[in-house]
mmCIF file of C-alpha atoms and ligand atoms in Angstrom:
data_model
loop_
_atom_site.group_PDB
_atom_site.id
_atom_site.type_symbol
_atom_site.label_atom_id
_atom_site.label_comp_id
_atom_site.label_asym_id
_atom_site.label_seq_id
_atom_site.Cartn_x
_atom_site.Cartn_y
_atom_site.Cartn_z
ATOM 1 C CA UNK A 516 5.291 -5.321 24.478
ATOM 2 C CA UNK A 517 2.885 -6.359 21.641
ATOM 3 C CA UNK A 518 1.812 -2.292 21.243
ATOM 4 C CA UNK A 519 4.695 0.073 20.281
ATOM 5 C CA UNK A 520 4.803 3.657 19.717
ATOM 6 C CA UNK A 521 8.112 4.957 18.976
ATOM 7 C CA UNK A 522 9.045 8.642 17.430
ATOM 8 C CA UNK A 523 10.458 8.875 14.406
ATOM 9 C CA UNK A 524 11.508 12.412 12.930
ATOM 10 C CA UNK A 525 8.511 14.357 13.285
ATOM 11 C CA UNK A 526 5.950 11.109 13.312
ATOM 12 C CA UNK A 527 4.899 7.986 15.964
ATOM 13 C CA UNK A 528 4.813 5.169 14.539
ATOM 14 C CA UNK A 529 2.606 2.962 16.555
ATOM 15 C CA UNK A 530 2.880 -0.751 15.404
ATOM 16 C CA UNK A 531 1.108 -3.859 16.062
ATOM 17 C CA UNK A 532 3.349 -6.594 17.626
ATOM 18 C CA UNK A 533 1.983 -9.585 17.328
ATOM 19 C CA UNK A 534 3.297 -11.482 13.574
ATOM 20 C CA UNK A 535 2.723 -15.027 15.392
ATOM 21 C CA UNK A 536 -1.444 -14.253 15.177
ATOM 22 C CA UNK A 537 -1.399 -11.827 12.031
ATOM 23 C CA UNK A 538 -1.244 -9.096 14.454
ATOM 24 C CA UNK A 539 -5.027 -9.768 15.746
ATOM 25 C CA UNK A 540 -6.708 -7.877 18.050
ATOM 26 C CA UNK A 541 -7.135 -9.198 21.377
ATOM 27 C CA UNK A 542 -9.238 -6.529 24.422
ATOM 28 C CA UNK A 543 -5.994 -5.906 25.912
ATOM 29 C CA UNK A 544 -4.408 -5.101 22.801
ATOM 30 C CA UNK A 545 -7.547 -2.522 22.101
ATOM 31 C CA UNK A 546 -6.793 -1.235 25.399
ATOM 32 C CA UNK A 547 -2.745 -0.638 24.788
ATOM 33 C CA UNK A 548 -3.980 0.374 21.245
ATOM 34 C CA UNK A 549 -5.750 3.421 23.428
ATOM 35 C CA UNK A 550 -3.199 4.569 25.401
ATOM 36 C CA UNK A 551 -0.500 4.360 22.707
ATOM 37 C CA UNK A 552 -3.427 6.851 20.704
ATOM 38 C CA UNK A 553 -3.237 8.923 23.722
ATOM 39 C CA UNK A 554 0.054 8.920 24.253
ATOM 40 C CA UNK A 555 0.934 9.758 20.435
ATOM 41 C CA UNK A 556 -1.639 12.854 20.740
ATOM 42 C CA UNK A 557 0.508 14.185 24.044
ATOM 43 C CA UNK A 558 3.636 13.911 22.232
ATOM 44 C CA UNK A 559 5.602 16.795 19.569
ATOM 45 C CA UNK A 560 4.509 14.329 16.633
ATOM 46 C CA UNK A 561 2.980 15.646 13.469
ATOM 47 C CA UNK A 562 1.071 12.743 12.412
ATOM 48 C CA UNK A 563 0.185 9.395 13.781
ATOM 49 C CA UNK A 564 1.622 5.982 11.472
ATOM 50 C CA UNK A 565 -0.407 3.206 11.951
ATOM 51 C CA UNK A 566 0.996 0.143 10.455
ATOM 52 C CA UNK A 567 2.070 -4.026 11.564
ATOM 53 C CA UNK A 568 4.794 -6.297 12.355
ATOM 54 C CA UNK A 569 6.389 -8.232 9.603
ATOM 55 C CA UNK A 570 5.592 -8.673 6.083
ATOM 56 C CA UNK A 571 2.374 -10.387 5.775
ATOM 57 C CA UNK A 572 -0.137 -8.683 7.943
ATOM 58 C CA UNK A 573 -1.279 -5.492 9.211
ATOM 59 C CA UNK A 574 -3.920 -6.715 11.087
ATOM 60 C CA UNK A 575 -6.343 -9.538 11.099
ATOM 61 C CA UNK A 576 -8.931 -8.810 12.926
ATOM 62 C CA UNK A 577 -10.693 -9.099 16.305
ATOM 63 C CA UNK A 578 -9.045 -12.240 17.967
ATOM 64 C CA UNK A 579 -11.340 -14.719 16.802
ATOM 65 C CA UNK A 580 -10.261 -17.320 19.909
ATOM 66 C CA UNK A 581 -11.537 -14.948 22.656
ATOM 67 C CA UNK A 582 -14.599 -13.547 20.983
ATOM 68 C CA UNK A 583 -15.442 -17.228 21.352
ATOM 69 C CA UNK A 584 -17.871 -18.299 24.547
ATOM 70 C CA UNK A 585 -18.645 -15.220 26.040
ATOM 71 C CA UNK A 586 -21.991 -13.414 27.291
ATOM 72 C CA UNK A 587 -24.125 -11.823 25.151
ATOM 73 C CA UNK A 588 -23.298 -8.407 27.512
ATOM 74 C CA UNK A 589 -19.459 -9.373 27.218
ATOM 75 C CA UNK A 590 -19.779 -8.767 23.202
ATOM 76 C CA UNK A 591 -21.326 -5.829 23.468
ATOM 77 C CA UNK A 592 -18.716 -4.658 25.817
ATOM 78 C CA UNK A 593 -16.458 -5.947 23.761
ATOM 79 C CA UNK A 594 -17.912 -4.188 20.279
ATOM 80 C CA UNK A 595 -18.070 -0.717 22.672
ATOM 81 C CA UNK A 596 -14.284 -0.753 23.619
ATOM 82 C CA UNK A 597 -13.398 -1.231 19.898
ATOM 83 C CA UNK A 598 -15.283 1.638 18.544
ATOM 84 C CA UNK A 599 -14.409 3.748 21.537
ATOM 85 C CA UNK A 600 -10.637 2.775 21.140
ATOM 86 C CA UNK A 601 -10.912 3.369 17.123
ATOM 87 C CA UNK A 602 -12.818 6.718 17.765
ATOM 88 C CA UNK A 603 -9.993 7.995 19.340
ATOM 89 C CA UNK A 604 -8.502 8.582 16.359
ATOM 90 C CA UNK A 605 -11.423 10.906 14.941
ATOM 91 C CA UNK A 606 -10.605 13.029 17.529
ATOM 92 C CA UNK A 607 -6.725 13.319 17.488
ATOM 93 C CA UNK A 608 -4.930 16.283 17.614
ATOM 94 C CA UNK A 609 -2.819 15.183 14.907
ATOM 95 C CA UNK A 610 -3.991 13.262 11.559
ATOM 96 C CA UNK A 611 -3.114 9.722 11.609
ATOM 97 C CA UNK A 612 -2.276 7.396 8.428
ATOM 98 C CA UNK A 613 -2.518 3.716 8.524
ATOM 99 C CA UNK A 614 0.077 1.874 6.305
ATOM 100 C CA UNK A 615 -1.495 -1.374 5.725
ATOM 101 C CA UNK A 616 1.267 -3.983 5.177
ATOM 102 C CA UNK A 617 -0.611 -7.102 4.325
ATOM 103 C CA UNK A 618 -4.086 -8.328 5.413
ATOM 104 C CA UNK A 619 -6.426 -5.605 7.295
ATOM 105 C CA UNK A 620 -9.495 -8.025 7.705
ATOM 106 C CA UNK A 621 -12.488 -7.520 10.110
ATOM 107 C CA UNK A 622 -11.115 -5.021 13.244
ATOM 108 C CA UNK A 623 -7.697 -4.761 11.522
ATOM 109 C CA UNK A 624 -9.874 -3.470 7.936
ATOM 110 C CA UNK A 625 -11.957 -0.779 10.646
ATOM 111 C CA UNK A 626 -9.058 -0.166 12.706
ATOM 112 C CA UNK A 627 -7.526 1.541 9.155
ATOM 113 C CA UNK A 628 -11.018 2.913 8.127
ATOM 114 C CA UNK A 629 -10.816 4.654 11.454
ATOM 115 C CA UNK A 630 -7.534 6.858 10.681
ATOM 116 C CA UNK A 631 -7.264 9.512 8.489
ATOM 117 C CA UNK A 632 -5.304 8.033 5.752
ATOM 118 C CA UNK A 633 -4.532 4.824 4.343
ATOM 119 C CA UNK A 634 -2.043 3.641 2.314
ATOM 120 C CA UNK A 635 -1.670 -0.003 0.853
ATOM 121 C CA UNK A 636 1.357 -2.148 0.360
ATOM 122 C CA UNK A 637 1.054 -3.663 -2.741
ATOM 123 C CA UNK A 638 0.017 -7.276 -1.188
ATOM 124 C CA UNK A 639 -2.197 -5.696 1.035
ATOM 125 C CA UNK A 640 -5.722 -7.245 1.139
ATOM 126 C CA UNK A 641 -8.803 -5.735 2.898
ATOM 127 C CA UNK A 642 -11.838 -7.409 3.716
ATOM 128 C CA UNK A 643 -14.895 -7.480 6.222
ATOM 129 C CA UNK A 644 -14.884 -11.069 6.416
ATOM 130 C CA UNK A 645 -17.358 -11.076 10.104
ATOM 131 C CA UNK A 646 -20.207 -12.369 8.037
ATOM 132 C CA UNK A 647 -18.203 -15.915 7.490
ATOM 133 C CA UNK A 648 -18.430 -16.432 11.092
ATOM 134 C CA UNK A 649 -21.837 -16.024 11.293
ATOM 135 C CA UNK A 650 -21.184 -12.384 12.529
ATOM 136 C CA UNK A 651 -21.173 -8.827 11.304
ATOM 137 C CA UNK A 652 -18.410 -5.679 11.526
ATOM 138 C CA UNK A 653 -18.921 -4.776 15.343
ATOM 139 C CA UNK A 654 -15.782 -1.898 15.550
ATOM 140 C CA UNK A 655 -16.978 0.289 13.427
ATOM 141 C CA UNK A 656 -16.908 -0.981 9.615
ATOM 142 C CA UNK A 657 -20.450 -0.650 8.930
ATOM 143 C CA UNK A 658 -20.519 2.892 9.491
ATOM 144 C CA UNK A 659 -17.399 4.056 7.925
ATOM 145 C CA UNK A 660 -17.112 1.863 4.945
ATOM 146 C CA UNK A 661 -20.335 3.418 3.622
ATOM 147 C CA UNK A 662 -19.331 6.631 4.158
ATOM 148 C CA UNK A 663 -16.243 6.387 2.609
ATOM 149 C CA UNK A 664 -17.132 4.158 -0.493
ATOM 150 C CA UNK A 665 -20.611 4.343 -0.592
ATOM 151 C CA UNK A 666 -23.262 2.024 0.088
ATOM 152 C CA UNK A 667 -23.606 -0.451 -2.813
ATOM 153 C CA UNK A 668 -20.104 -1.082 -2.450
ATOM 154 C CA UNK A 669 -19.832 -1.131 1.102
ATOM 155 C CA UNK A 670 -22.833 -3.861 0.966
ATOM 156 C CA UNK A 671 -20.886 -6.119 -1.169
ATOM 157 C CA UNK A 672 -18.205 -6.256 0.633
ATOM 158 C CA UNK A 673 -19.863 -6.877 4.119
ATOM 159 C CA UNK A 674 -22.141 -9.086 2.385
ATOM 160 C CA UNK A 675 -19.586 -11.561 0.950
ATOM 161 C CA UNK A 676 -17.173 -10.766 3.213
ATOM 162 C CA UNK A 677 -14.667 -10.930 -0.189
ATOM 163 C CA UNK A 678 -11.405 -9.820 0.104
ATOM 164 C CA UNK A 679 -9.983 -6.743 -2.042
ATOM 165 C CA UNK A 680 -6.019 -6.538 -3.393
ATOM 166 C CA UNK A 681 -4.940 -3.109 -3.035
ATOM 167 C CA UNK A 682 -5.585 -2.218 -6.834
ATOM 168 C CA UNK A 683 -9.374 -2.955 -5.922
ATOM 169 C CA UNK A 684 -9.168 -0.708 -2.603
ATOM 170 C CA UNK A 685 -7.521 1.834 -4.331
ATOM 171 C CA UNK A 686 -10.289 1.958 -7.361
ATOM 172 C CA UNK A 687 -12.949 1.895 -4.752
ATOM 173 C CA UNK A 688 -11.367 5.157 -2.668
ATOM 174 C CA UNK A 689 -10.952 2.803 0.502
ATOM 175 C CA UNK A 690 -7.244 3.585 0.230
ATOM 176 C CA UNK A 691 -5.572 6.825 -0.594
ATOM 177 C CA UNK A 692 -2.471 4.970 -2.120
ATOM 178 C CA UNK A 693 -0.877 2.062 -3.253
ATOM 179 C CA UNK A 694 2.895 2.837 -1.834
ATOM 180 C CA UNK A 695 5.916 1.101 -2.684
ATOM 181 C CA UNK A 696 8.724 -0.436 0.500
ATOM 182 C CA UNK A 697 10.200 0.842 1.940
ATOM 183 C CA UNK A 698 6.990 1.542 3.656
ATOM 184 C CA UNK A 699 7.534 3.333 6.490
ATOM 185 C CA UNK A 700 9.663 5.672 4.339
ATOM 186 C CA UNK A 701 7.065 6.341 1.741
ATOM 187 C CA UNK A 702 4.252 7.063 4.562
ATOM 188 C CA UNK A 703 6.355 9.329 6.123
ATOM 189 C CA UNK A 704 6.937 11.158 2.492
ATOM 190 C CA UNK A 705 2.710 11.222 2.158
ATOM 191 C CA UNK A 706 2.454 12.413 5.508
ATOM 192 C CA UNK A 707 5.331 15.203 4.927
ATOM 193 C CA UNK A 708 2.734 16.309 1.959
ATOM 194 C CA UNK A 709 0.522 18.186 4.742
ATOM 195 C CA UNK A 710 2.662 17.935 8.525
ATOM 196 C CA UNK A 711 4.071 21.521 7.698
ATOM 197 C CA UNK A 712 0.722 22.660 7.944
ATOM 198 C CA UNK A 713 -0.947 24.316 11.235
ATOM 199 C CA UNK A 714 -2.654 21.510 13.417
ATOM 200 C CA UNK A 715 -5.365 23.266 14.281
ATOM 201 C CA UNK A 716 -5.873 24.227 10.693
ATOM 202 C CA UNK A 717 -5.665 20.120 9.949
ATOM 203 C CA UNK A 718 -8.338 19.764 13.043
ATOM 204 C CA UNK A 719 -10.770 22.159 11.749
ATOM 205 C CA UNK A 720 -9.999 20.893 8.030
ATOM 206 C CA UNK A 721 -11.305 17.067 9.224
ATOM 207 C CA UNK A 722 -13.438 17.836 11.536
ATOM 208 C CA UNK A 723 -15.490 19.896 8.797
ATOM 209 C CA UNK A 724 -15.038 17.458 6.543
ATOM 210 C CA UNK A 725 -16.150 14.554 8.891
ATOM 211 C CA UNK A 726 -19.656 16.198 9.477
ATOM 212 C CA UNK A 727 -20.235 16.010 5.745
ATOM 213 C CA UNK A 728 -20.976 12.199 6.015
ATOM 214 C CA UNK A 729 -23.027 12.616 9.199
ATOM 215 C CA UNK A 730 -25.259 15.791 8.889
ATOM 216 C CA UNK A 731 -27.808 17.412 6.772
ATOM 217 C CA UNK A 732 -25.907 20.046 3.845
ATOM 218 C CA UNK A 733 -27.182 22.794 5.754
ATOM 219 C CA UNK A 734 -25.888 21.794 9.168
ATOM 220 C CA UNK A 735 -22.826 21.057 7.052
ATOM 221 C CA UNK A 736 -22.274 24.388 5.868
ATOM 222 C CA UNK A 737 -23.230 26.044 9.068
ATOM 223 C CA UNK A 738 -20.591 23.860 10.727
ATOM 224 C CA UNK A 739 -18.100 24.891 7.965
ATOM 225 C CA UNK A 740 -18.938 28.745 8.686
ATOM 226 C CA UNK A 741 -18.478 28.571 12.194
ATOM 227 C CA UNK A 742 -14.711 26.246 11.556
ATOM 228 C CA UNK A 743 -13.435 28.447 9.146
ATOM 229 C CA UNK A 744 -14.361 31.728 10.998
ATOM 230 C CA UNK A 745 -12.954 29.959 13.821
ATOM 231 C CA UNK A 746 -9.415 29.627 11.779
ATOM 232 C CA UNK A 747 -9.209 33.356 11.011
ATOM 233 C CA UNK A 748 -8.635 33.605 15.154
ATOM 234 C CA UNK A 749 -5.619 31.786 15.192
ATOM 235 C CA UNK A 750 -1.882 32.842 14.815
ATOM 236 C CA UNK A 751 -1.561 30.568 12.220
ATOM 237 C CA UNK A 752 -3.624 32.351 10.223
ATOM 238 C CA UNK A 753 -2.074 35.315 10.590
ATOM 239 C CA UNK A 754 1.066 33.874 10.055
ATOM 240 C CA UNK A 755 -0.401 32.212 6.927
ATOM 241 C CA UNK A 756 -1.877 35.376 5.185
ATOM 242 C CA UNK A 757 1.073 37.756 6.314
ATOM 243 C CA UNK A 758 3.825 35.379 4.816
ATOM 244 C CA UNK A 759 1.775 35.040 1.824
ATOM 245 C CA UNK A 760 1.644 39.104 1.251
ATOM 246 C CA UNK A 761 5.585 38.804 2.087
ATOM 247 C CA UNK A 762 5.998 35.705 -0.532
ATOM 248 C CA UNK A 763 8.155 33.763 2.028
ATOM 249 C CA UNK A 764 6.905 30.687 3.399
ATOM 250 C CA UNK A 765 4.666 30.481 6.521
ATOM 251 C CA UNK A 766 5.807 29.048 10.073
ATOM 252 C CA UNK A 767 2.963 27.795 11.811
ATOM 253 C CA UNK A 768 2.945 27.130 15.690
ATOM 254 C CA UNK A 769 -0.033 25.291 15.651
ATOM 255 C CA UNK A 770 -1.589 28.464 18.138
HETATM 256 N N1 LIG B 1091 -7.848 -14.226 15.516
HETATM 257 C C1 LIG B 1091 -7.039 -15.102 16.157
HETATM 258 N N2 LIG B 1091 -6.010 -15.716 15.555
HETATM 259 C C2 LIG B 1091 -5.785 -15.450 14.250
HETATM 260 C C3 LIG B 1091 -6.596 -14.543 13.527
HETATM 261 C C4 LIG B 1091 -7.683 -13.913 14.223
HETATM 262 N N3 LIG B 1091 -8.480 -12.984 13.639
HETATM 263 N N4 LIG B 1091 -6.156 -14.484 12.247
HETATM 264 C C5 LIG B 1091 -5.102 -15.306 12.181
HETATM 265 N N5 LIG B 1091 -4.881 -15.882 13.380
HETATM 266 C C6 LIG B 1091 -3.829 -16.852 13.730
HETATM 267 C C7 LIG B 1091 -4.174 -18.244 13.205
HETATM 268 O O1 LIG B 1091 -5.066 -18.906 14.108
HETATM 269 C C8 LIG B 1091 -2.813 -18.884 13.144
HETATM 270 O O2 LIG B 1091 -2.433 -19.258 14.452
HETATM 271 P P1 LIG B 1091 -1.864 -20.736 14.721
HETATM 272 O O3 LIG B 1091 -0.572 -20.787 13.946
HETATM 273 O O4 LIG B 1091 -1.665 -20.754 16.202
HETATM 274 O O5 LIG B 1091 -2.895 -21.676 14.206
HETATM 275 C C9 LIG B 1091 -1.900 -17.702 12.742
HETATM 276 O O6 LIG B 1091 -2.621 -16.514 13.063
HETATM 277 C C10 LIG B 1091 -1.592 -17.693 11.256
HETATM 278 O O7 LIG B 1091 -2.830 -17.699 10.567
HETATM 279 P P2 LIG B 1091 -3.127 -18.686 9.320
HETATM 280 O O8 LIG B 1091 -2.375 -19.949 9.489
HETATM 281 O O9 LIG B 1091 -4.612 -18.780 9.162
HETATM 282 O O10 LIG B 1091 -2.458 -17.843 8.137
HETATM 283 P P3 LIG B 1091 -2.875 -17.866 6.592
HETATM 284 O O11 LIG B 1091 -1.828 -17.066 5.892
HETATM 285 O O12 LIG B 1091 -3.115 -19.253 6.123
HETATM 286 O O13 LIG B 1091 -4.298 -17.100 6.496
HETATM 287 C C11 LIG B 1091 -5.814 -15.270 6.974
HETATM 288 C C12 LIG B 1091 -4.343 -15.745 6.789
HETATM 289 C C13 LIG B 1091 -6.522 -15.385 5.624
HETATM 290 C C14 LIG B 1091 -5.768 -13.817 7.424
HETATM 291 C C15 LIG B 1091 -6.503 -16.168 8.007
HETATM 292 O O14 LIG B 1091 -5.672 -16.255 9.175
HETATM 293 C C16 LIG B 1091 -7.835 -15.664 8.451
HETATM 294 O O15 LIG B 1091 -8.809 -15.819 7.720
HETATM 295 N N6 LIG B 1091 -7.913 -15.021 9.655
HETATM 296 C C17 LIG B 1091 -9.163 -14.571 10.201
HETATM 297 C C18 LIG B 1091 -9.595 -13.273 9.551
HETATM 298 C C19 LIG B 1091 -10.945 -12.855 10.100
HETATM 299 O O16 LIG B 1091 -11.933 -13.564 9.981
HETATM 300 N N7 LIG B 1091 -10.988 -11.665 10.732
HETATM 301 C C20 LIG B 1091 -12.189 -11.151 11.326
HETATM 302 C C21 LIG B 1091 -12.192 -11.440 12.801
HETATM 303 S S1 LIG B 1091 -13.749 -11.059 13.572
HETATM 304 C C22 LIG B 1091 -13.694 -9.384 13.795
HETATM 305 O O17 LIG B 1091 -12.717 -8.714 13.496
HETATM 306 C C23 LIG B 1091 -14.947 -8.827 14.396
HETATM 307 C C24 LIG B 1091 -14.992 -7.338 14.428
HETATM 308 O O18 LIG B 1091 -15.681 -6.690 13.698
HETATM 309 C C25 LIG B 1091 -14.235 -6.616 15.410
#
């Protein structure tokens, strides 16, 4: 099993198994990647963990030795099933944080752009490193690196294909935090920051927020109206204003 997904308190914890290869991403590992996503969604967990096996890596990438000698189509297959895999986590039920234990390079760097969160070990390194193979980001880097640190910066990095130490990633916004181990303790602490909360609340909360990157400021804010009105018809809601006017604390049933 080089794909677990376990349940942990109120979290699943899906972790790359592969230490031998720095945890790199070969197709069937996008593919058990999926299903573990999947799985996670169907399941009572609050939030999603993303994280690797061992100390040194989260992930390293796309596995360089079968991206090697294949058709043209093949890649392109290939560059589809990451992005669709990744994309999976946009649309989540439940918010998912990737705890990036070591390198993130190339897929492993866009499979943690893809979640919700990140948070960075103190030796973690990120990097876009494609264009040193005579390649570019093909799951999804040069898409949501921009949006989430800008252009200029999101250039350099593809450009040189540098690395960054997690004081770098966490200056540039491409992490949230730079946590301390034991790691899977202090993501389930950041994730316990906003878990209480109602999921669809969370939903409508990213998805809003997601369309700011993609859409004009008008379509933004018409796609804000219609997510927040759409909040006011839920229990939660309800819930949410009525415990407030009876100063105890909400419970949400994410209905
Ligand atoms: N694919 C396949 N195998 C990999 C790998 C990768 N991306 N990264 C590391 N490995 C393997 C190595 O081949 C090595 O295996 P062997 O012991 O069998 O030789 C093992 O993992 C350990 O790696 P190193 O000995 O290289 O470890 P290191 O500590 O000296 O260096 C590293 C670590 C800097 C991360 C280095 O391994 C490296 O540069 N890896 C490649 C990173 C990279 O270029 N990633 C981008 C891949 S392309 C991509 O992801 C395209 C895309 O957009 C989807």
């Amino acid at each position: 099993m080089t794909i677990e997904l376990d349940l942990r308190d109120e979290f699943a914890v899906l972790r790359i198994n592969r230490p031998e290869a720095l945890n790199a991403l070969s197709f069937s590992l996008i593919g058990d990647i999926g299903e573990a996503i999947d799985r996670a969604g169907a399941s009572d967990a609050r939030a999603l963990i993303v994280t690797g096996a061992g100390e040194k890596s989260f992930c390293a990438g796309a596995d360089i030795k079968e991206l090697m000698d294949r058709p043209l189509a093949e890649q392109k297959r290939g560059a589809e099933l990451g992005q669709a895999v990744f994309s999976r986590l946009d649309r989540l039920r439940i918010p998912s944080v990737a705890l990036v234990n070591g390198y993130a390079f190339g897929g492993g760097c866009e499979l943690a752009l893809a979640c919700t969160f990140r948070l960075a070990s103190p030796n973690a390194r990120f990097g876009l490193p494609e264009i040193k193979l005579g390649l570019i980001p093909g799951y999804g880097g040069t898409q949501r690196l921009p949006r989430l640190i800008g252009e200029a910066r999101a250039l350099e990095l593809i450009m040189t294909g540098r690395t960054a130490n997690a004081e770098e990633a966490l200056r540039l916004g491409l992490v949230n935090r730079i946590v301390e181990p034991p790691l899977l303790d202090a993501a389930f602490a950041f994730a316990r920051e906003f878990s209480s909360h109602g999921l669809l609340a969370l939903q409508f909360a990213r998805e809003a927020v997601q369309r700011a990157a993609s859409t004009t400021l008008a379509e933004g804010l018409r796609a804000e109206a219609d997510l927040s009105t759409l909040a006011y018809r839920t229990a939660d809601a309800e819930e949410g204003m009525k415990a407030f006017i009876e100063k105890r604390k909400p419970v949400f049933k994410d209905t």
